[in-house]
PDB file of C-alpha atoms in Angstrom:
ATOM      1  CA  MET A 178      78.467  94.486 120.067  1.00 75.00           C
ATOM      2  CA  ASN A 179      78.580  97.805 121.903  1.00 82.00           C
ATOM      3  CA  VAL A 180      81.557  99.715 120.552  1.00 85.00           C
ATOM      4  CA  PRO A 181      82.122 103.152 122.469  1.00 89.00           C
ATOM      5  CA  ALA A 182      83.334 106.069 120.438  1.00 88.00           C
ATOM      6  CA  TRP A 183      86.762 106.203 122.064  1.00 91.00           C
ATOM      7  CA  LEU A 184      87.490 102.683 120.769  1.00 91.00           C
ATOM      8  CA  TRP A 185      86.504 103.767 117.277  1.00 91.00           C
ATOM      9  CA  PHE A 186      88.854 106.763 117.504  1.00 91.00           C
ATOM     10  CA  ALA A 187      91.743 104.621 119.087  1.00 92.00           C
ATOM     11  CA  THR A 188      91.342 102.027 116.338  1.00 90.00           C
ATOM     12  CA  ILE A 189      91.392 104.616 113.489  1.00 89.00           C
ATOM     13  CA  GLY A 190      94.244 106.465 115.203  1.00 90.00           C
ATOM     14  CA  ALA A 191      96.320 103.363 115.564  1.00 90.00           C
ATOM     15  CA  LEU A 192      95.677 102.377 111.843  1.00 86.00           C
ATOM     16  CA  ALA A 193      96.626 105.885 110.793  1.00 85.00           C
ATOM     17  CA  ALA A 194      99.851 105.817 112.887  1.00 88.00           C
ATOM     18  CA  VAL A 195     100.954 102.493 111.179  1.00 84.00           C
ATOM     19  CA  ILE A 196     100.108 103.883 107.640  1.00 79.00           C
ATOM     20  CA  LEU A 197     101.973 107.176 108.379  1.00 80.00           C
ATOM     21  CA  ALA A 198     105.025 105.126 109.624  1.00 82.00           C
ATOM     22  CA  ASP A 199     104.885 103.032 106.455  1.00 74.00           C
ATOM     23  CA  LEU A 200     104.625 106.114 104.349  1.00 71.00           C
ATOM     24  CA  PHE A 201     107.566 107.712 106.203  1.00 75.00           C
ATOM     25  CA  LEU A 202     109.729 104.663 105.436  1.00 72.00           C
ATOM     26  CA  VAL A 203     108.727 104.708 101.734  1.00 62.00           C
ATOM     27  CA  ASP A 204     109.517 108.467 101.345  1.00 61.00           C
ATOM     28  CA  HIS A 205     112.692 108.222 103.457  1.00 68.00           C
ATOM     29  CA  LYS A 206     114.347 105.991 100.970  1.00 72.00           C
ATOM     30  CA  PRO A 207     112.412 105.145  97.760  1.00 71.00           C
ATOM     31  CA  HIS A 208     113.447 101.609  96.377  1.00 70.00           C
ATOM     32  CA  ALA A 209     112.129  98.661  94.664  1.00 73.00           C
ATOM     33  CA  VAL A 210     110.573  96.341  97.204  1.00 73.00           C
ATOM     34  CA  THR A 211     112.455  93.007  97.510  1.00 77.00           C
ATOM     35  CA  ILE A 212     110.889  89.640  98.131  1.00 75.00           C
ATOM     36  CA  LYS A 213     112.529  89.317 101.529  1.00 81.00           C
ATOM     37  CA  GLU A 214     111.270  92.838 102.565  1.00 80.00           C
ATOM     38  CA  ALA A 215     107.683  92.075 101.348  1.00 79.00           C
ATOM     39  CA  THR A 216     107.740  88.842 103.174  1.00 83.00           C
ATOM     40  CA  TYR A 217     108.542  90.556 106.492  1.00 84.00           C
ATOM     41  CA  TRP A 218     105.870  93.175 105.984  1.00 83.00           C
ATOM     42  CA  VAL A 219     103.129  90.651 104.990  1.00 85.00           C
ATOM     43  CA  LEU A 220     104.081  88.609 108.140  1.00 89.00           C
ATOM     44  CA  PHE A 221     103.976  91.900 110.197  1.00 89.00           C
ATOM     45  CA  TYR A 222     100.407  92.821 109.003  1.00 88.00           C
ATOM     46  CA  VAL A 223      99.093  89.217 109.229  1.00 91.00           C
ATOM     47  CA  ALA A 224     100.450  89.205 112.878  1.00 93.00           C
ATOM     48  CA  LEU A 225      98.901  92.513 113.602  1.00 92.00           C
ATOM     49  CA  ALA A 226      95.493  91.209 112.360  1.00 93.00           C
ATOM     50  CA  GLY A 227      96.026  88.103 114.432  1.00 94.00           C
ATOM     51  CA  LEU A 228      96.791  90.106 117.640  1.00 95.00           C
ATOM     52  CA  PHE A 229      93.633  92.276 116.958  1.00 94.00           C
ATOM     53  CA  GLY A 230      91.570  89.175 116.703  1.00 94.00           C
ATOM     54  CA  LEU A 231      92.936  87.783 119.857  1.00 95.00           C
ATOM     55  CA  GLY A 232      92.247  91.016 121.569  1.00 93.00           C
ATOM     56  CA  LEU A 233      88.610  90.680 120.432  1.00 93.00           C
ATOM     57  CA  TRP A 234      88.586  87.138 121.699  1.00 94.00           C
ATOM     58  CA  PHE A 235      89.668  88.239 125.206  1.00 93.00           C
ATOM     59  CA  PHE A 236      87.599  91.357 125.617  1.00 91.00           C
ATOM     60  CA  ALA A 237      84.480  90.492 123.467  1.00 91.00           C
ATOM     61  CA  GLY A 238      84.328  86.760 123.206  1.00 90.00           C
ATOM     62  CA  GLY A 239      84.909  84.088 120.632  1.00 90.00           C
ATOM     63  CA  GLN A 240      81.821  84.777 118.496  1.00 91.00           C
ATOM     64  CA  TYR A 241      83.052  88.241 117.557  1.00 93.00           C
ATOM     65  CA  ALA A 242      86.681  87.090 117.132  1.00 93.00           C
ATOM     66  CA  GLY A 243      85.474  84.368 114.822  1.00 92.00           C
ATOM     67  CA  GLU A 244      83.420  86.883 112.757  1.00 92.00           C
ATOM     68  CA  PHE A 245      86.478  89.101 112.462  1.00 94.00           C
ATOM     69  CA  PHE A 246      88.808  86.379 111.330  1.00 93.00           C
ATOM     70  CA  ALA A 247      86.177  85.025 108.793  1.00 91.00           C
ATOM     71  CA  GLY A 248      85.675  88.595 107.513  1.00 90.00           C
ATOM     72  CA  TYR A 249      89.465  89.314 107.442  1.00 92.00           C
ATOM     73  CA  ILE A 250      90.269  86.084 105.502  1.00 91.00           C
ATOM     74  CA  THR A 251      87.332  86.663 103.005  1.00 88.00           C
ATOM     75  CA  GLU A 252      88.422  90.243 102.372  1.00 86.00           C
ATOM     76  CA  TYR A 253      92.081  89.378 102.091  1.00 85.00           C
ATOM     77  CA  SER A 254      91.308  86.480  99.651  1.00 82.00           C
ATOM     78  CA  LEU A 255      89.013  88.643  97.475  1.00 80.00           C
ATOM     79  CA  SER A 256      91.705  91.383  97.521  1.00 76.00           C
ATOM     80  CA  VAL A 257      94.280  88.833  96.084  1.00 73.00           C
ATOM     81  CA  ASP A 258      92.116  88.722  92.942  1.00 67.00           C
ATOM     82  CA  ASN A 259      92.417  92.563  92.749  1.00 71.00           C
ATOM     83  CA  LEU A 260      96.204  92.146  92.465  1.00 75.00           C
ATOM     84  CA  PHE A 261      95.907  90.862  88.860  1.00 70.00           C
ATOM     85  CA  VAL A 262      94.248  94.229  87.880  1.00 75.00           C
ATOM     86  CA  PHE A 263      96.828  96.240  89.896  1.00 79.00           C
ATOM     87  CA  VAL A 264      99.480  94.585  87.885  1.00 76.00           C
ATOM     88  CA  ILE A 265      97.878  95.762  84.690  1.00 76.00           C
ATOM     89  CA  ILE A 266      97.380  99.232  86.079  1.00 81.00           C
ATOM     90  CA  MET A 267     101.058  99.628  87.000  1.00 81.00           C
ATOM     91  CA  SER A 268     102.080  98.459  83.554  1.00 78.00           C
ATOM     92  CA  SER A 269      99.600 100.667  81.762  1.00 79.00           C
ATOM     93  CA  PHE A 270     100.919 103.802  83.603  1.00 83.00           C
ATOM     94  CA  ALA A 271     104.543 102.529  83.427  1.00 84.00           C
ATOM     95  CA  VAL A 272     105.047 103.143  87.194  1.00 84.00           C
ATOM     96  CA  PRO A 273     108.770 103.141  88.138  1.00 84.00           C
ATOM     97  CA  ALA A 274     109.524 100.107  90.428  1.00 80.00           C
ATOM     98  CA  ILE A 275     110.926 102.500  93.115  1.00 83.00           C
ATOM     99  CA  HIS A 276     107.535 104.268  93.327  1.00 82.00           C
ATOM    100  CA  GLN A 277     105.152 101.345  93.123  1.00 82.00           C
ATOM    101  CA  HIS A 278     104.975 100.845  96.870  1.00 80.00           C
ATOM    102  CA  ARG A 279     104.038 104.508  97.404  1.00 81.00           C
ATOM    103  CA  VAL A 280     101.370 104.286  94.666  1.00 83.00           C
ATOM    104  CA  LEU A 281      99.822 101.249  96.195  1.00 82.00           C
ATOM    105  CA  LEU A 282      99.860 102.718  99.720  1.00 80.00           C
ATOM    106  CA  VAL A 283      98.282 106.087  98.829  1.00 81.00           C
ATOM    107  CA  GLY A 284      95.767 104.328  96.427  1.00 80.00           C
ATOM    108  CA  ILE A 285      94.778 101.840  99.140  1.00 80.00           C
ATOM    109  CA  VAL A 286      94.322 104.600 101.730  1.00 82.00           C
ATOM    110  CA  ILE A 287      91.976 106.290  99.204  1.00 82.00           C
ATOM    111  CA  ALA A 288      90.127 103.053  98.847  1.00 80.00           C
ATOM    112  CA  LEU A 289      89.832 102.535 102.649  1.00 83.00           C
ATOM    113  CA  LEU A 290      88.386 105.981 103.078  1.00 84.00           C
ATOM    114  CA  MET A 291      85.647 105.279 100.469  1.00 82.00           C
ATOM    115  CA  ARG A 292      85.018 101.870 101.721  1.00 83.00           C
ATOM    116  CA  GLY A 293      84.379 103.428 105.251  1.00 85.00           C
ATOM    117  CA  LEU A 294      81.587 105.392 103.670  1.00 84.00           C
ATOM    118  CA  PHE A 295      80.263 102.235 101.988  1.00 82.00           C
ATOM    119  CA  ILE A 296      80.363 100.328 105.326  1.00 86.00           C
ATOM    120  CA  ALA A 297      78.585 103.201 107.216  1.00 85.00           C
ATOM    121  CA  ALA A 298      75.845 103.322 104.539  1.00 83.00           C
ATOM    122  CA  GLY A 299      75.549  99.448 104.438  1.00 81.00           C
ATOM    123  CA  ALA A 300      75.204  99.242 108.322  1.00 81.00           C
ATOM    124  CA  ALA A 301      72.611 101.904 108.333  1.00 83.00           C
ATOM    125  CA  VAL A 302      70.570 100.253 105.577  1.00 80.00           C
ATOM    126  CA  ILE A 303      70.891  96.764 107.199  1.00 77.00           C
ATOM    127  CA  ASN A 304      69.628  98.112 110.637  1.00 74.00           C
ATOM    128  CA  ALA A 305      66.640  99.828 108.839  1.00 72.00           C
ATOM    129  CA  LEU A 306      65.662  97.311 106.353  1.00 71.00           C
ATOM    130  CA  SER A 307      66.325  93.564 107.048  1.00 70.00           C
ATOM    131  CA  TRP A 308      65.183  92.497 103.606  1.00 75.00           C
ATOM    132  CA  VAL A 309      68.221  94.096 102.082  1.00 80.00           C
ATOM    133  CA  PHE A 310      70.047  90.903 102.851  1.00 79.00           C
ATOM    134  CA  TYR A 311      68.154  89.274  99.911  1.00 83.00           C
ATOM    135  CA  LEU A 312      69.553  91.860  97.639  1.00 83.00           C
ATOM    136  CA  PHE A 313      73.061  91.245  98.929  1.00 81.00           C
ATOM    137  CA  ALA A 314      72.584  87.533  98.541  1.00 83.00           C
ATOM    138  CA  ALA A 315      71.295  87.839  95.004  1.00 86.00           C
ATOM    139  CA  PHE A 316      74.202  90.073  94.044  1.00 82.00           C
ATOM    140  CA  LEU A 317      76.820  87.756  95.644  1.00 85.00           C
ATOM    141  CA  ILE A 318      75.331  84.650  93.824  1.00 87.00           C
ATOM    142  CA  TYR A 319      75.208  86.553  90.596  1.00 85.00           C
ATOM    143  CA  THR A 320      78.815  87.509  90.959  1.00 82.00           C
ATOM    144  CA  ALA A 321      79.734  83.974  91.820  1.00 85.00           C
ATOM    145  CA  VAL A 322      78.134  82.706  88.675  1.00 86.00           C
ATOM    146  CA  ASN A 323      79.804  85.297  86.565  1.00 82.00           C
ATOM    147  CA  MET A 324      83.274  84.284  88.061  1.00 78.00           C
ATOM    148  CA  VAL A 325      82.626  80.626  87.084  1.00 82.00           C
ATOM    149  CA  ARG A 326      81.544  81.655  83.593  1.00 79.00           C
ATOM    150  CA  GLN A 327      84.677  83.690  83.082  1.00 71.00           C
ATOM    151  CA  GLY A 328      86.758  80.802  83.919  1.00 63.00           C
ATOM    152  CA  VAL A 329      90.505  80.482  84.384  1.00 52.00           C
ATOM    153  CA  GLY A 330      92.207  83.869  83.952  1.00 50.00           C
ATOM    154  CA  GLY A 331      88.913  85.877  83.934  1.00 51.00           C
ATOM    155  CA  ASP A 332      88.907  89.229  82.005  1.00 48.00           C
ATOM    156  CA  ASP A 333      91.368  91.314  84.074  1.00 46.00           C
ATOM    157  CA  GLU A 334      93.211  92.156  80.806  1.00 47.00           C
ATOM    158  CA  GLU A 335      89.999  94.164  79.801  1.00 54.00           C
ATOM    159  CA  TRP A 336      90.598  96.746  82.622  1.00 59.00           C
ATOM    160  CA  LYS A 337      89.480 100.194  81.569  1.00 67.00           C
ATOM    161  CA  GLU A 338      90.425 103.458  83.014  1.00 68.00           C
ATOM    162  CA  PRO A 339      87.592 104.727  85.442  1.00 69.00           C
ATOM    163  CA  LYS A 340      85.692 107.654  84.112  1.00 74.00           C
ATOM    164  CA  VAL A 341      86.686 109.832  86.979  1.00 73.00           C
ATOM    165  CA  VAL A 342      90.279 109.463  86.013  1.00 75.00           C
ATOM    166  CA  GLY A 343      89.393 110.474  82.442  1.00 77.00           C
ATOM    167  CA  LEU A 344      87.613 113.551  83.810  1.00 80.00           C
ATOM    168  CA  ILE A 345      90.564 114.505  85.866  1.00 77.00           C
ATOM    169  CA  ARG A 346      92.725 114.224  82.714  1.00 78.00           C
ATOM    170  CA  ARG A 347      90.403 116.634  80.889  1.00 80.00           C
ATOM    171  CA  VAL A 348      90.024 119.091  83.659  1.00 81.00           C
ATOM    172  CA  LEU A 349      93.669 119.250  85.028  1.00 80.00           C
ATOM    173  CA  PRO A 350      96.878 119.561  82.971  1.00 84.00           C
ATOM    174  CA  VAL A 351      98.803 116.313  83.391  1.00 84.00           C
ATOM    175  CA  THR A 352     102.528 116.056  82.570  1.00 86.00           C
ATOM    176  CA  GLY A 353     103.699 113.439  80.129  1.00 81.00           C
ATOM    177  CA  GLU A 354     106.273 112.013  82.411  1.00 84.00           C
ATOM    178  CA  TYR A 355     106.938 111.261  86.179  1.00 86.00           C
ATOM    179  CA  HIS A 356     108.731 113.775  88.402  1.00 85.00           C
ATOM    180  CA  GLY A 357     109.981 111.426  91.156  1.00 80.00           C
ATOM    181  CA  SER A 358     107.300 110.685  93.655  1.00 78.00           C
ATOM    182  CA  ARG A 359     105.731 114.078  93.240  1.00 84.00           C
ATOM    183  CA  THR A 360     101.953 114.279  92.550  1.00 85.00           C
ATOM    184  CA  THR A 361     102.055 117.961  91.252  1.00 88.00           C
ATOM    185  CA  VAL A 362     104.842 120.013  89.805  1.00 88.00           C
ATOM    186  CA  ARG A 363     105.238 123.688  88.737  1.00 88.00           C
ATOM    187  CA  ILE A 364     106.355 124.193  85.195  1.00 86.00           C
ATOM    188  CA  ASP A 365     106.944 127.805  83.742  1.00 80.00           C
ATOM    189  CA  GLY A 366     104.866 129.202  86.546  1.00 82.00           C
ATOM    190  CA  LYS A 367     101.848 126.746  85.913  1.00 86.00           C
ATOM    191  CA  ARG A 368     100.834 123.896  88.315  1.00 86.00           C
ATOM    192  CA  TRP A 369     100.643 120.473  86.627  1.00 89.00           C
ATOM    193  CA  VAL A 370      99.398 117.080  87.880  1.00 87.00           C
ATOM    194  CA  THR A 371     101.764 114.266  87.400  1.00 88.00           C
ATOM    195  CA  PRO A 372     100.888 110.688  86.387  1.00 86.00           C
ATOM    196  CA  MET A 373     101.715 109.635  89.958  1.00 87.00           C
ATOM    197  CA  LEU A 374      98.433 111.266  91.131  1.00 86.00           C
ATOM    198  CA  ILE A 375      96.475 109.758  88.275  1.00 87.00           C
ATOM    199  CA  VAL A 376      97.612 106.208  89.011  1.00 87.00           C
ATOM    200  CA  MET A 377      97.004 106.617  92.774  1.00 85.00           C
ATOM    201  CA  ILE A 378      93.454 107.586  92.072  1.00 85.00           C
ATOM    202  CA  ALA A 379      92.996 104.884  89.504  1.00 84.00           C
ATOM    203  CA  ILE A 380      94.119 102.268  92.110  1.00 83.00           C
ATOM    204  CA  GLY A 381      91.785 103.572  94.705  1.00 80.00           C
ATOM    205  CA  LEU A 382      88.798 103.785  92.485  1.00 79.00           C
ATOM    206  CA  THR A 383      89.519 100.320  90.934  1.00 78.00           C
ATOM    207  CA  ASP A 384      89.628  98.804  94.548  1.00 75.00           C
ATOM    208  CA  LEU A 385      86.349 100.464  95.246  1.00 73.00           C
ATOM    209  CA  LEU A 386      84.663  98.682  92.402  1.00 72.00           C
ATOM    210  CA  PHE A 387      85.977  95.448  93.769  1.00 69.00           C
ATOM    211  CA  ALA A 388      84.372  96.411  97.108  1.00 72.00           C
ATOM    212  CA  LEU A 389      80.914  96.156  95.624  1.00 72.00           C
ATOM    213  CA  ASP A 390      81.037  92.428  96.144  1.00 71.00           C
ATOM    214  CA  SER A 391      83.440  92.261  99.058  1.00 76.00           C
ATOM    215  CA  ILE A 392      81.395  94.563 101.357  1.00 81.00           C
ATOM    216  CA  PRO A 393      78.106  92.664 100.964  1.00 82.00           C
ATOM    217  CA  ALA A 394      80.153  89.409 101.466  1.00 83.00           C
ATOM    218  CA  ILE A 395      81.493  90.455 104.856  1.00 85.00           C
ATOM    219  CA  PHE A 396      78.114  91.723 105.914  1.00 84.00           C
ATOM    220  CA  GLY A 397      77.060  88.113 105.351  1.00 84.00           C
ATOM    221  CA  LEU A 398      79.512  87.104 108.069  1.00 86.00           C
ATOM    222  CA  THR A 399      79.034  89.892 110.480  1.00 88.00           C
ATOM    223  CA  GLN A 400      76.621  92.750 110.898  1.00 84.00           C
ATOM    224  CA  GLU A 401      78.902  94.556 113.204  1.00 89.00           C
ATOM    225  CA  ALA A 402      80.222  97.818 111.475  1.00 89.00           C
ATOM    226  CA  TYR A 403      83.230  97.930 113.673  1.00 92.00           C
ATOM    227  CA  LEU A 404      84.350  94.372 112.669  1.00 93.00           C
ATOM    228  CA  VAL A 405      83.553  95.029 109.002  1.00 91.00           C
ATOM    229  CA  PHE A 406      85.726  98.092 108.979  1.00 92.00           C
ATOM    230  CA  SER A 407      88.624  96.656 110.861  1.00 93.00           C
ATOM    231  CA  ALA A 408      88.710  93.510 108.695  1.00 91.00           C
ATOM    232  CA  ASN A 409      88.740  95.710 105.550  1.00 89.00           C
ATOM    233  CA  ALA A 410      91.414  97.948 107.029  1.00 89.00           C
ATOM    234  CA  PHE A 411      93.741  95.032 107.978  1.00 90.00           C
ATOM    235  CA  ALA A 412      93.181  93.268 104.578  1.00 87.00           C
ATOM    236  CA  LEU A 413      93.920  96.411 102.692  1.00 83.00           C
ATOM    237  CA  MET A 414      96.968  97.334 104.640  1.00 83.00           C
ATOM    238  CA  GLY A 415      98.621  94.010 103.958  1.00 78.00           C
ATOM    239  CA  LEU A 416      97.539  93.990 100.306  1.00 79.00           C
ATOM    240  CA  ARG A 417     100.225  96.117  98.829  1.00 75.00           C
ATOM    241  CA  GLN A 418     103.040  94.024 100.292  1.00 76.00           C
ATOM    242  CA  LEU A 419     101.341  90.845  99.062  1.00 79.00           C
ATOM    243  CA  TYR A 420     101.578  92.405  95.616  1.00 78.00           C
ATOM    244  CA  PHE A 421     105.325  92.332  95.725  1.00 76.00           C
ATOM    245  CA  LEU A 422     105.514  88.954  97.465  1.00 74.00           C
ATOM    246  CA  LEU A 423     103.298  87.031  95.111  1.00 69.00           C
ATOM    247  CA  GLY A 424     104.776  88.458  91.857  1.00 63.00           C
ATOM    248  CA  GLY A 425     104.738  85.576  89.354  1.00 59.00           C
ATOM    249  CA  LEU A 426     102.783  83.337  91.723  1.00 69.00           C
ATOM    250  CA  LEU A 427      99.604  85.137  90.919  1.00 68.00           C
ATOM    251  CA  LYS A 428      99.681  83.509  87.365  1.00 72.00           C
ATOM    252  CA  LYS A 429      99.887  80.018  88.992  1.00 79.00           C
ATOM    253  CA  LEU A 430      96.686  80.577  91.038  1.00 79.00           C
ATOM    254  CA  ILE A 431      94.694  79.611  87.971  1.00 81.00           C
ATOM    255  CA  TYR A 432      91.598  78.339  89.815  1.00 86.00           C
ATOM    256  CA  LEU A 433      91.350  81.196  92.220  1.00 81.00           C
ATOM    257  CA  SER A 434      88.226  82.697  90.588  1.00 82.00           C
ATOM    258  CA  TYR A 435      86.514  79.272  91.116  1.00 88.00           C
ATOM    259  CA  GLY A 436      87.467  79.156  94.747  1.00 87.00           C
ATOM    260  CA  LEU A 437      86.238  82.837  95.359  1.00 84.00           C
ATOM    261  CA  ALA A 438      83.057  82.004  93.491  1.00 87.00           C
ATOM    262  CA  VAL A 439      82.304  79.115  95.852  1.00 89.00           C
ATOM    263  CA  VAL A 440      83.071  81.439  98.899  1.00 88.00           C
ATOM    264  CA  LEU A 441      80.666  84.218  97.492  1.00 86.00           C
ATOM    265  CA  GLY A 442      78.052  81.636  96.594  1.00 89.00           C
ATOM    266  CA  PHE A 443      78.264  80.102 100.103  1.00 88.00           C
ATOM    267  CA  ILE A 444      77.952  83.559 101.807  1.00 86.00           C
ATOM    268  CA  GLY A 445      75.036  84.405  99.458  1.00 85.00           C
ATOM    269  CA  VAL A 446      73.185  81.259 100.658  1.00 88.00           C
ATOM    270  CA  LYS A 447      74.091  82.111 104.311  1.00 86.00           C
ATOM    271  CA  LEU A 448      72.575  85.552 103.738  1.00 82.00           C
ATOM    272  CA  VAL A 449      69.392  84.083 102.361  1.00 84.00           C
ATOM    273  CA  LEU A 450      69.007  81.804 105.531  1.00 84.00           C
ATOM    274  CA  HIS A 451      69.734  84.714 107.634  1.00 79.00           C
ATOM    275  CA  ALA A 452      67.183  87.015 106.044  1.00 78.00           C
ATOM    276  CA  LEU A 453      64.483  84.149 106.255  1.00 81.00           C
ATOM    277  CA  HIS A 454      65.459  83.862 109.928  1.00 74.00           C
ATOM    278  CA  GLU A 455      64.935  87.616 110.473  1.00 72.00           C
ATOM    279  CA  ASN A 456      62.033  87.785 108.024  1.00 70.00           C
ATOM    280  CA  GLU A 457      59.907  90.957 108.094  1.00 72.00           C
ATOM    281  CA  LEU A 458      58.279  90.769 104.552  1.00 72.00           C
ATOM    282  CA  PRO A 459      54.522  90.796 105.009  1.00 74.00           C
ATOM    283  CA  PHE A 460      53.872  88.510 102.024  1.00 74.00           C
ATOM    284  CA  LEU A 461      56.269  85.864 103.407  1.00 75.00           C
ATOM    285  CA  ASN A 462      54.966  83.791 106.292  1.00 70.00           C
ATOM    286  CA  ASN A 463      52.791  86.806 107.435  1.00 75.00           C
ATOM    287  CA  GLY A 464      55.884  88.743 108.223  1.00 72.00           C
ATOM    288  CA  GLU A 465      57.024  86.281 110.812  1.00 77.00           C
ATOM    289  CA  PRO A 466      60.565  84.757 111.008  1.00 74.00           C
ATOM    290  CA  LEU A 467      60.861  81.258 109.333  1.00 79.00           C
ATOM    291  CA  PRO A 468      62.410  78.429 111.329  1.00 79.00           C
ATOM    292  CA  VAL A 469      65.341  77.850 108.986  1.00 80.00           C
ATOM    293  CA  PRO A 470      68.751  76.798 110.137  1.00 81.00           C
ATOM    294  CA  GLU A 471      71.473  79.442 110.268  1.00 78.00           C
ATOM    295  CA  VAL A 472      75.138  78.833 109.559  1.00 80.00           C
ATOM    296  CA  GLY A 473      77.325  79.428 112.520  1.00 81.00           C
ATOM    297  CA  ILE A 474      80.563  81.470 112.200  1.00 79.00           C
ATOM    298  CA  GLY A 475      82.555  78.307 113.086  1.00 83.00           C
ATOM    299  CA  VAL A 476      81.219  76.525 109.992  1.00 85.00           C
ATOM    300  CA  SER A 477      81.664  79.632 107.826  1.00 84.00           C
ATOM    301  CA  LEU A 478      85.287  79.957 108.804  1.00 85.00           C
ATOM    302  CA  SER A 479      85.995  76.275 108.135  1.00 89.00           C
ATOM    303  CA  VAL A 480      84.356  76.459 104.774  1.00 89.00           C
ATOM    304  CA  ILE A 481      86.156  79.691 103.681  1.00 87.00           C
ATOM    305  CA  VAL A 482      89.638  78.419 104.761  1.00 87.00           C
ATOM    306  CA  GLY A 483      89.002  74.985 103.381  1.00 91.00           C
ATOM    307  CA  VAL A 484      87.825  76.154  99.973  1.00 89.00           C
ATOM    308  CA  LEU A 485      90.794  78.593  99.583  1.00 86.00           C
ATOM    309  CA  ALA A 486      93.280  76.054 100.634  1.00 89.00           C
ATOM    310  CA  ILE A 487      91.985  73.434  98.219  1.00 92.00           C
ATOM    311  CA  THR A 488      91.895  76.175  95.427  1.00 89.00           C
ATOM    312  CA  ALA A 489      95.512  77.200  96.003  1.00 86.00           C
ATOM    313  CA  ILE A 490      96.823  73.587  96.314  1.00 91.00           C
ATOM    314  CA  THR A 491      94.921  72.378  93.191  1.00 92.00           C
ATOM    315  CA  SER A 492      96.134  75.443  91.190  1.00 88.00           C
ATOM    316  CA  LEU A 493      99.796  74.935  92.148  1.00 87.00           C
ATOM    317  CA  VAL A 494      99.610  71.093  91.437  1.00 90.00           C
ATOM    318  CA  ALA A 495      97.964  71.653  88.085  1.00 89.00           C
ATOM    319  CA  VAL A 496     100.587  74.309  86.948  1.00 86.00           C
ATOM    320  CA  ARG A 497     103.418  72.036  88.088  1.00 86.00           C
ATOM    321  CA  ARG A 498     102.129  69.210  85.933  1.00 87.00           C
ATOM    322  CA  ASN A 499     101.294  71.536  82.959  1.00 85.00           C
ATOM    323  CA  PRO A 500     103.278  74.873  83.158  1.00 80.00           C
ATOM    324  CA  ALA A 501     101.512  76.215  80.084  1.00 81.00           C
ATOM    325  CA  LEU A 502      98.317  76.664  82.140  1.00 76.00           C
ATOM    326  CA  ALA A 503      99.950  79.658  83.870  1.00 70.00           C
ATOM    327  CA  ASP A 504     100.162  81.444  80.549  1.00 64.00           C
TER     328      ASP A 504
END
């Protein structure tokens, strides 16, 4: 896929414009986000991603559009699992309801910038070393096994503050209370950092840790850096609104970790097959590609959507029959 520089700049510029418009609306009138408002925003961002995918279909073909949609759905689904931790972070920092939207927005922008560096590095490594797919596959399968072992509920309650955040606390003076939506404040002639900045950084860094499995996963679906970045951007942009929309529903998705484990395991196997098909390792078949079947993007998309749908339906039915499971 040949992506000209102007298209990269246009895409990043359009995403930045949407984020700035969203930030302006938040700053214009800070308020607690309602379910109705969150629903509209989620539909808006999903529609935006859909239009982007249709544009790819029209200008680049169904193959790349399919890769984008598969990557977007995978990233969005893995991001839902992040929301459990975001809830804990918000509670730990006692973020006022009227400022939670701003915290998520800025935190996710930080995460997107850092993910961009990850994606650029990943694309460069993949282009130079095809055997890195084996490492990605091993990591995804390892992660999938761990998610199954953790079982229902996982270990999200064991979230620990990133070391970088602890370092910032030691280096910079932090106020003991919030000062509206301000990230810094001057007190008695001295500049202080507020908890608002700390929690934003915590959200961004925590999301980056989750990217350690989501980035290899999407590279298993497409090796196009442009598609990887755009899928991550659309997934993260809609994530904060999903945080307010799902609310208590998160606790009802009791089998989500199992569904995500199946998806990661499936992509891991897909990566192994792709690596064998592109084999360059001298000790394996004399460095020649192996005639193994590859999983098409249509099959990948069907498996991902099917597994996640079954997981969600099974979770909701189980909780409806036994509400205690949600606890």
